[in-house]
Short mmCIF file of C-alpha atoms and ligand atoms in Angstrom, two decimals:
data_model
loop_
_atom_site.label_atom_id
_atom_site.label_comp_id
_atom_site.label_asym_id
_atom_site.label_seq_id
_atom_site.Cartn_x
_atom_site.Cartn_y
_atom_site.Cartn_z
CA UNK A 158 113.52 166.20 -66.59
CA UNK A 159 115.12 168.28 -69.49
CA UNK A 160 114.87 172.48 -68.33
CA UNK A 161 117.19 173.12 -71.73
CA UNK A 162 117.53 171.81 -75.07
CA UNK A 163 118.79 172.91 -78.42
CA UNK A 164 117.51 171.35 -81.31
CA UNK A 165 119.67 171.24 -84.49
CA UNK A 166 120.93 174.36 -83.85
CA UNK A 167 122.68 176.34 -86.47
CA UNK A 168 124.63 179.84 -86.05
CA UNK A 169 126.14 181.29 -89.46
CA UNK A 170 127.94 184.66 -89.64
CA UNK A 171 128.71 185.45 -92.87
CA UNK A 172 130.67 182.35 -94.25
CA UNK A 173 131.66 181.26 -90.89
CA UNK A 174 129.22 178.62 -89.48
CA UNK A 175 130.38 178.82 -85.57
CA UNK A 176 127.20 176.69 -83.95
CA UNK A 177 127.11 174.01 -86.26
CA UNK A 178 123.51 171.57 -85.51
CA UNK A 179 123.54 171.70 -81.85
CA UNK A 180 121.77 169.64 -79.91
CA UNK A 181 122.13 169.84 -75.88
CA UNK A 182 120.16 168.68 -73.58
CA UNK A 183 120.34 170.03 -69.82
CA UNK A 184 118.37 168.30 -67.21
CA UNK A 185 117.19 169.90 -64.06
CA UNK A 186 119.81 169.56 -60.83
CA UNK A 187 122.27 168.81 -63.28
CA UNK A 188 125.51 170.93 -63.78
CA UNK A 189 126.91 170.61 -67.57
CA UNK A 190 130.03 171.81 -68.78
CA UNK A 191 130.50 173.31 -72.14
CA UNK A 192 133.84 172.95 -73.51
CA UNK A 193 136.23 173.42 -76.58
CA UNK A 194 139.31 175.21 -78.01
CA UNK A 195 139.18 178.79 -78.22
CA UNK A 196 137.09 179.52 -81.28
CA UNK A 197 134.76 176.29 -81.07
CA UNK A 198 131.46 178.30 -80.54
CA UNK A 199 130.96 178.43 -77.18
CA UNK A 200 130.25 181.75 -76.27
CA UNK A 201 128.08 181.84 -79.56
CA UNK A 202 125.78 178.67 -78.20
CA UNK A 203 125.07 180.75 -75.23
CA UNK A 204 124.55 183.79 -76.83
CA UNK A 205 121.95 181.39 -78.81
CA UNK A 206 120.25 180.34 -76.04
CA UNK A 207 119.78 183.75 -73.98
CA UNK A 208 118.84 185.46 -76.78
CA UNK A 209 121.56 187.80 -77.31
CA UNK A 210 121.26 186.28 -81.30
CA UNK A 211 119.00 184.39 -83.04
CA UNK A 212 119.92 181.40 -84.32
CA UNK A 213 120.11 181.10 -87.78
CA UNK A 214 118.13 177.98 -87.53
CA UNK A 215 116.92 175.68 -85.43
CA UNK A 216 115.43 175.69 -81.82
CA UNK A 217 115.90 176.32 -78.38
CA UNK A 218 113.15 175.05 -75.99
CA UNK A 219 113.31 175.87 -71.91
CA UNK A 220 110.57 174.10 -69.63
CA UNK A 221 109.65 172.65 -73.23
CA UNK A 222 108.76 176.29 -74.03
CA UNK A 223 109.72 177.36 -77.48
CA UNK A 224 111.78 180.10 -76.37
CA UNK A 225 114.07 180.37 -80.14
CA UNK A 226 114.08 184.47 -81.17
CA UNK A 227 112.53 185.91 -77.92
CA UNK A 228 114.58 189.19 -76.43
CA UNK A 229 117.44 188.30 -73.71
CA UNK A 230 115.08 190.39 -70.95
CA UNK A 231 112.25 188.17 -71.81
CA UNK A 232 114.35 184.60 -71.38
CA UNK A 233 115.79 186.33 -68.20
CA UNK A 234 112.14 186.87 -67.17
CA UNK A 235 111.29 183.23 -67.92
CA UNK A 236 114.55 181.88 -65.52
CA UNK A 237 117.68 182.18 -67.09
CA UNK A 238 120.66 183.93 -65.95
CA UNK A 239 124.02 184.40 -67.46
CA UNK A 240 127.34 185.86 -66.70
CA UNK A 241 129.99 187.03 -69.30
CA UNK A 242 133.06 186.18 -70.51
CA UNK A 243 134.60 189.75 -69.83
CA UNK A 244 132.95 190.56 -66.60
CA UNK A 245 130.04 193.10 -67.27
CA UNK A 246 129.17 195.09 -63.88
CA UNK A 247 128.76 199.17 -63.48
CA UNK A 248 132.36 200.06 -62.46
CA UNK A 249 132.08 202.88 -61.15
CA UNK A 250 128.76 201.56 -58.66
CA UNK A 251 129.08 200.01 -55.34
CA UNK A 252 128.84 196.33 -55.25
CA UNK A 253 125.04 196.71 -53.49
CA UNK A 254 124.16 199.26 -55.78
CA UNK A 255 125.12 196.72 -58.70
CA UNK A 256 123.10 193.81 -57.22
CA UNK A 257 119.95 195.93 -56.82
CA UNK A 258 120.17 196.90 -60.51
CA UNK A 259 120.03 193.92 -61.78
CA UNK A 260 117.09 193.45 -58.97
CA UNK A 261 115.11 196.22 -60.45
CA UNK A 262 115.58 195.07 -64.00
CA UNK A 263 114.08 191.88 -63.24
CA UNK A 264 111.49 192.65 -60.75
CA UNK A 265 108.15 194.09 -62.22
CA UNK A 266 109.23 197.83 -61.74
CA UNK A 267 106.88 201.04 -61.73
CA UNK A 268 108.92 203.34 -62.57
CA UNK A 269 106.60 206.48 -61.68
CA UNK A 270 105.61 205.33 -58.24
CA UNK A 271 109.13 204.90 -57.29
CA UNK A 272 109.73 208.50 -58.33
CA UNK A 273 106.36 209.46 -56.88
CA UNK A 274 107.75 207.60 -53.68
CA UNK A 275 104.13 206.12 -53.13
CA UNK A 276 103.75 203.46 -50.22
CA UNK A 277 103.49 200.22 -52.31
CA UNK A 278 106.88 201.31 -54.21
CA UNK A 279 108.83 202.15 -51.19
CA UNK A 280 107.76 199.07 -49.76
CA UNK A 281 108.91 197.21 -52.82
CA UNK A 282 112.11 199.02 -52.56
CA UNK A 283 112.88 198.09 -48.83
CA UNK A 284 111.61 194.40 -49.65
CA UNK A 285 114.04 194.07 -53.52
CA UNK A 286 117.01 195.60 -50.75
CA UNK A 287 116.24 193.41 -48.17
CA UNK A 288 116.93 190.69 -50.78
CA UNK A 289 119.65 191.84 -51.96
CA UNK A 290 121.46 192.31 -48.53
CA UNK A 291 120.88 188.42 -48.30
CA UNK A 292 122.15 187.63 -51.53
CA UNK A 293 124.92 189.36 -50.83
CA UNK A 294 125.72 187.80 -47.38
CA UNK A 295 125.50 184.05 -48.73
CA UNK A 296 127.67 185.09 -51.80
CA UNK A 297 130.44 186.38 -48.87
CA UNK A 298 130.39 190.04 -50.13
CA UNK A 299 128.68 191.68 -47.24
CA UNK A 300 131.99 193.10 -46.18
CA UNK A 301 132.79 194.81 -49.33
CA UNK A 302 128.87 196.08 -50.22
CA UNK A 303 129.53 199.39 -50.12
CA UNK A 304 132.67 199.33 -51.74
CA UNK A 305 132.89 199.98 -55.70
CA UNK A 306 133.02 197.14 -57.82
CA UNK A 307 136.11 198.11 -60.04
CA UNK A 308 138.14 198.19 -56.36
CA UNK A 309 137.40 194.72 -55.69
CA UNK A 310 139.66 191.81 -56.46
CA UNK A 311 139.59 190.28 -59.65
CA UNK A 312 137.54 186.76 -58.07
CA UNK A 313 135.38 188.91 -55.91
CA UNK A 314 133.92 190.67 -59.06
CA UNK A 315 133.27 187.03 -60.38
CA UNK A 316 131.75 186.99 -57.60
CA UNK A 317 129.67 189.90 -58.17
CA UNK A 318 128.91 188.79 -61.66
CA UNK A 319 126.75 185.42 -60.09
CA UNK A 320 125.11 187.37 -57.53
CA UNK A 321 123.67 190.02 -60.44
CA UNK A 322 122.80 187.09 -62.18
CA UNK A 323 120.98 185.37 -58.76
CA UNK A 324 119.05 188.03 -58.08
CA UNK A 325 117.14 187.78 -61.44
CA UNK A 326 115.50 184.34 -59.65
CA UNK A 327 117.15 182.20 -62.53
CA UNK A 328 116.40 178.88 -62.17
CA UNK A 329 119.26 177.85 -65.00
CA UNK A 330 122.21 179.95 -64.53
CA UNK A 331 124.74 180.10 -67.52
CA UNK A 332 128.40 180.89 -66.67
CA UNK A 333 131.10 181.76 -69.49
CA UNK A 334 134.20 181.47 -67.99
CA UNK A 335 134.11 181.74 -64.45
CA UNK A 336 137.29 180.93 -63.78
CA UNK A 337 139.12 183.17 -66.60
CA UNK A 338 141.89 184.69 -64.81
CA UNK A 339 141.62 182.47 -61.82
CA UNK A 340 145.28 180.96 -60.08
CA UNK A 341 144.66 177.69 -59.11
CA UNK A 342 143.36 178.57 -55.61
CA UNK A 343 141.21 180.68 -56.54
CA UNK A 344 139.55 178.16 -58.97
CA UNK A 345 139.42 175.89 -56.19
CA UNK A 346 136.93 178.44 -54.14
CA UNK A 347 135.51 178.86 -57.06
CA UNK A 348 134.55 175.12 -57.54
CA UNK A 349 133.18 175.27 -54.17
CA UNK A 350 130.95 178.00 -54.10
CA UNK A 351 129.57 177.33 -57.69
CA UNK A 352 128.39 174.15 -56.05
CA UNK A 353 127.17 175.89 -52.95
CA UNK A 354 125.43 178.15 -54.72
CA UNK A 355 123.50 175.69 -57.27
CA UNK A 356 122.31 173.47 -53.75
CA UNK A 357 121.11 177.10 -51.56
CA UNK A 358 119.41 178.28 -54.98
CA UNK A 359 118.14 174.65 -56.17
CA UNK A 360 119.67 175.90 -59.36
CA UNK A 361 120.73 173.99 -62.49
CA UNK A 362 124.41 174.75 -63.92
CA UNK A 363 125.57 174.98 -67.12
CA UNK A 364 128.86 176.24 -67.89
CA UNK A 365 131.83 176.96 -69.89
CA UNK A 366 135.35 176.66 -68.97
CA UNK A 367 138.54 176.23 -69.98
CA UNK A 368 140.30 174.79 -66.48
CA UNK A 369 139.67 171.22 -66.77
CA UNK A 370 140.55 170.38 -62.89
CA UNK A 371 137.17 172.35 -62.53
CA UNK A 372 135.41 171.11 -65.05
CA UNK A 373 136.34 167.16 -64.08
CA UNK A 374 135.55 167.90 -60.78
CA UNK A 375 132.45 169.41 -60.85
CA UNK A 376 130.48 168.90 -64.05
CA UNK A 377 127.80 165.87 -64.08
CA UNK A 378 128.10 165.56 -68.11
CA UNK A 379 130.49 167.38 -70.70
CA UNK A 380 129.59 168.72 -73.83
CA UNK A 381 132.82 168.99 -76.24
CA UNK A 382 132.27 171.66 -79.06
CA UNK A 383 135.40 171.72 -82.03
CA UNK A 384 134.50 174.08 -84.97
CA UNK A 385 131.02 174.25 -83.77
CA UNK A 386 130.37 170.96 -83.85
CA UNK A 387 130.01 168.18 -81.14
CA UNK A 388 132.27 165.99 -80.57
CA UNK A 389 131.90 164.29 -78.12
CA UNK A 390 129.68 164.37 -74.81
CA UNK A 391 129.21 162.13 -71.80
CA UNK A 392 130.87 161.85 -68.47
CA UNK A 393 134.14 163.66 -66.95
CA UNK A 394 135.62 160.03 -67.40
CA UNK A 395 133.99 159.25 -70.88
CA UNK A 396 135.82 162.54 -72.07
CA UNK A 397 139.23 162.25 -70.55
CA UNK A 398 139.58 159.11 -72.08
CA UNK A 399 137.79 160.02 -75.19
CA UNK A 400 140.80 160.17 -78.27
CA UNK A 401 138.98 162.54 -80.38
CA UNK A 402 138.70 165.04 -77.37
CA UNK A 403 142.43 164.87 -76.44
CA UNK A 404 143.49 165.09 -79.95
CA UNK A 405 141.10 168.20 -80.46
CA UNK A 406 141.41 169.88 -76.89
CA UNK A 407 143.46 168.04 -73.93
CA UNK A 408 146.31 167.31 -76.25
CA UNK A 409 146.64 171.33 -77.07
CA UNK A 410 146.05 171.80 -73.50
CA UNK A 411 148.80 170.20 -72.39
CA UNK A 412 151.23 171.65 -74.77
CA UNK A 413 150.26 175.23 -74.15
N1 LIG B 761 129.22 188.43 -83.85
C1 LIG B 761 130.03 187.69 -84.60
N2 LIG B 761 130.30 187.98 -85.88
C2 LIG B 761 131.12 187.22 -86.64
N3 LIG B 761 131.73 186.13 -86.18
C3 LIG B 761 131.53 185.79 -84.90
C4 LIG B 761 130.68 186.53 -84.04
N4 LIG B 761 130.67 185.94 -82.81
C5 LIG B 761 131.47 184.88 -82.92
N5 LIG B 761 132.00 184.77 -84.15
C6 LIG B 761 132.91 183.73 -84.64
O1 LIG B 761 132.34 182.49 -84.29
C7 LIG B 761 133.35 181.56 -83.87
C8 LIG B 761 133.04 181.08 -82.47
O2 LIG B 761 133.27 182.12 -81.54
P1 LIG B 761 132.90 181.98 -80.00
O3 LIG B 761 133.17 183.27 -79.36
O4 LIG B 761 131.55 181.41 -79.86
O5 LIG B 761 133.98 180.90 -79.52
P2 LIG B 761 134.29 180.36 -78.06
O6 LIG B 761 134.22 178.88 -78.14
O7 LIG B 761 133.46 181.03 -77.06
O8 LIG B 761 135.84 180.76 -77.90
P3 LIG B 761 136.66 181.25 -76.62
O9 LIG B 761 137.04 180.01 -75.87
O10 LIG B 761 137.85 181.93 -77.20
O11 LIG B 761 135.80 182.18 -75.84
C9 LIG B 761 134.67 182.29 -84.01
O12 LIG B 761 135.21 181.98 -85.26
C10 LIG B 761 134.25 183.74 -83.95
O13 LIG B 761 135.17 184.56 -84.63
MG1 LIG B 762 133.85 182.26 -75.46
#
């Protein structure tokens, strides 16, 4: 069953058409992989699809719900999570601290109660902690909770980045990048736990990256995006062996 889908659509900026008639289709359980050269649109399809802009035409439908134009808290609300590109946490915060923000943005939060300290909020409080602790022990940062964020290591703060997005309840979780900055270890754990993590939170995947050893690996389909437009898409072996894609992408890949 489809949980995403973009129909035909279009992002323009000025002159520069950088989501050129899109038209993705994510199925529940599934993880996708979004790829391209630098510049192909990526980032912008995302930024489509959680609401950060609205398309210029065109729609974008979750759980068949028209969701096209409605604010990024609001498609948060409705089950999608996302991390960024350039990893977005509260520097100077402890990693808990971080996790429960991101908590208390998401969860229905009365704001006066809490500072009234009334029963029902303090009990919410202990309960959103409670879950956060948990997150935080199946996403291996436990150890480092009370630690700041900016003092971690560059693939714990990934880290860090999908656990604020988990504890929004996604049930489609967006990742830009995950792996940006990653050696080649590193990226391995990474392949793991992203797949760890989809199976504990019965989550669907769908991703962008540029390390294609990840990508192959773990991706069910492949979406190729050149100049905001598509391709190609199919399987990890449909796209390795797919000319167009290794002229466009692979090919430069292997030069650089
Ligand atoms: N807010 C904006 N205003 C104007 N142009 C933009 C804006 N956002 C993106 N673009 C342009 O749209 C095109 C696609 O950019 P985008 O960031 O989506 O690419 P990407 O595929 O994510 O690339 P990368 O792999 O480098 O992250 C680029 O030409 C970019 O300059
Ligand atoms: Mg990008």
């Amino acid at each position: 069953m489809s949980i995403l889908k973009t129909e035909n659509v279009v992002m323009q900026f000025g002159g520069v058409v950088a989501v050129d008639s899109l038209n993705i289709e994510v199925n529940e359980g599934e993880i996708v992989a979004l790829i391209g050269p630098n510049g192909a649109g990526k980032t912008t399809a995302f930024n489509c699809i959680t609401g950060v802009y609205i398309p210029t035409s065109g729609r974008v439908l979750f759980e068949d719900q028209n969701i096209t134009g409605k604010s990024p808290d609001k498609i948060t609300k409705l089950g999608i999570a996302r991390t960024f590109q350039n990893i977005r946490l509260f520097k100077d915060l402890t990693v808990m601290e971080n996790v429960l923000i991101a908590k208390h943005l998401h969860v229905n939060y009365n704001f006066l109660s809490a500072t009234l300290r009334l029963p029902k909020a303090l009990y919410g409080e202990r309960q959103m902690k409670n879950e956060c602790e948990e997150l935080l022990e199946r996403l291996g940062l436990t150890a480092v909770k009370n630690e700041i964020s900016s003092s971690l290591p560059y693939g714990m703060q990934r880290h860090l980045e999908i656990a604020r997005a988990l504890a929004t309840n996604p049930k489609l979780l967006l990742l830009d990048e995950p792996a940006a900055g990653m050696n080649p270890h590193e990226t391995d754990e990474l392949t793991a736990f992203i797949k760890t993590v989809k199976d504990d939170y019965h989550l669907t995947v769908f991703m962008i990256e540029h390390h294609m050893d990840l990508v192959m690996e773990i991706s069910d389909r492949i979406y190729v995006l050149d100049f905001g437009q598509t391709i190609a898409k199919g399987t990890p072996d449909e796209i390795q062996n797919n000319d167009r894609v290794i002229q466009a992408y692979l090919g430069v890949q292997e030069d650089a």
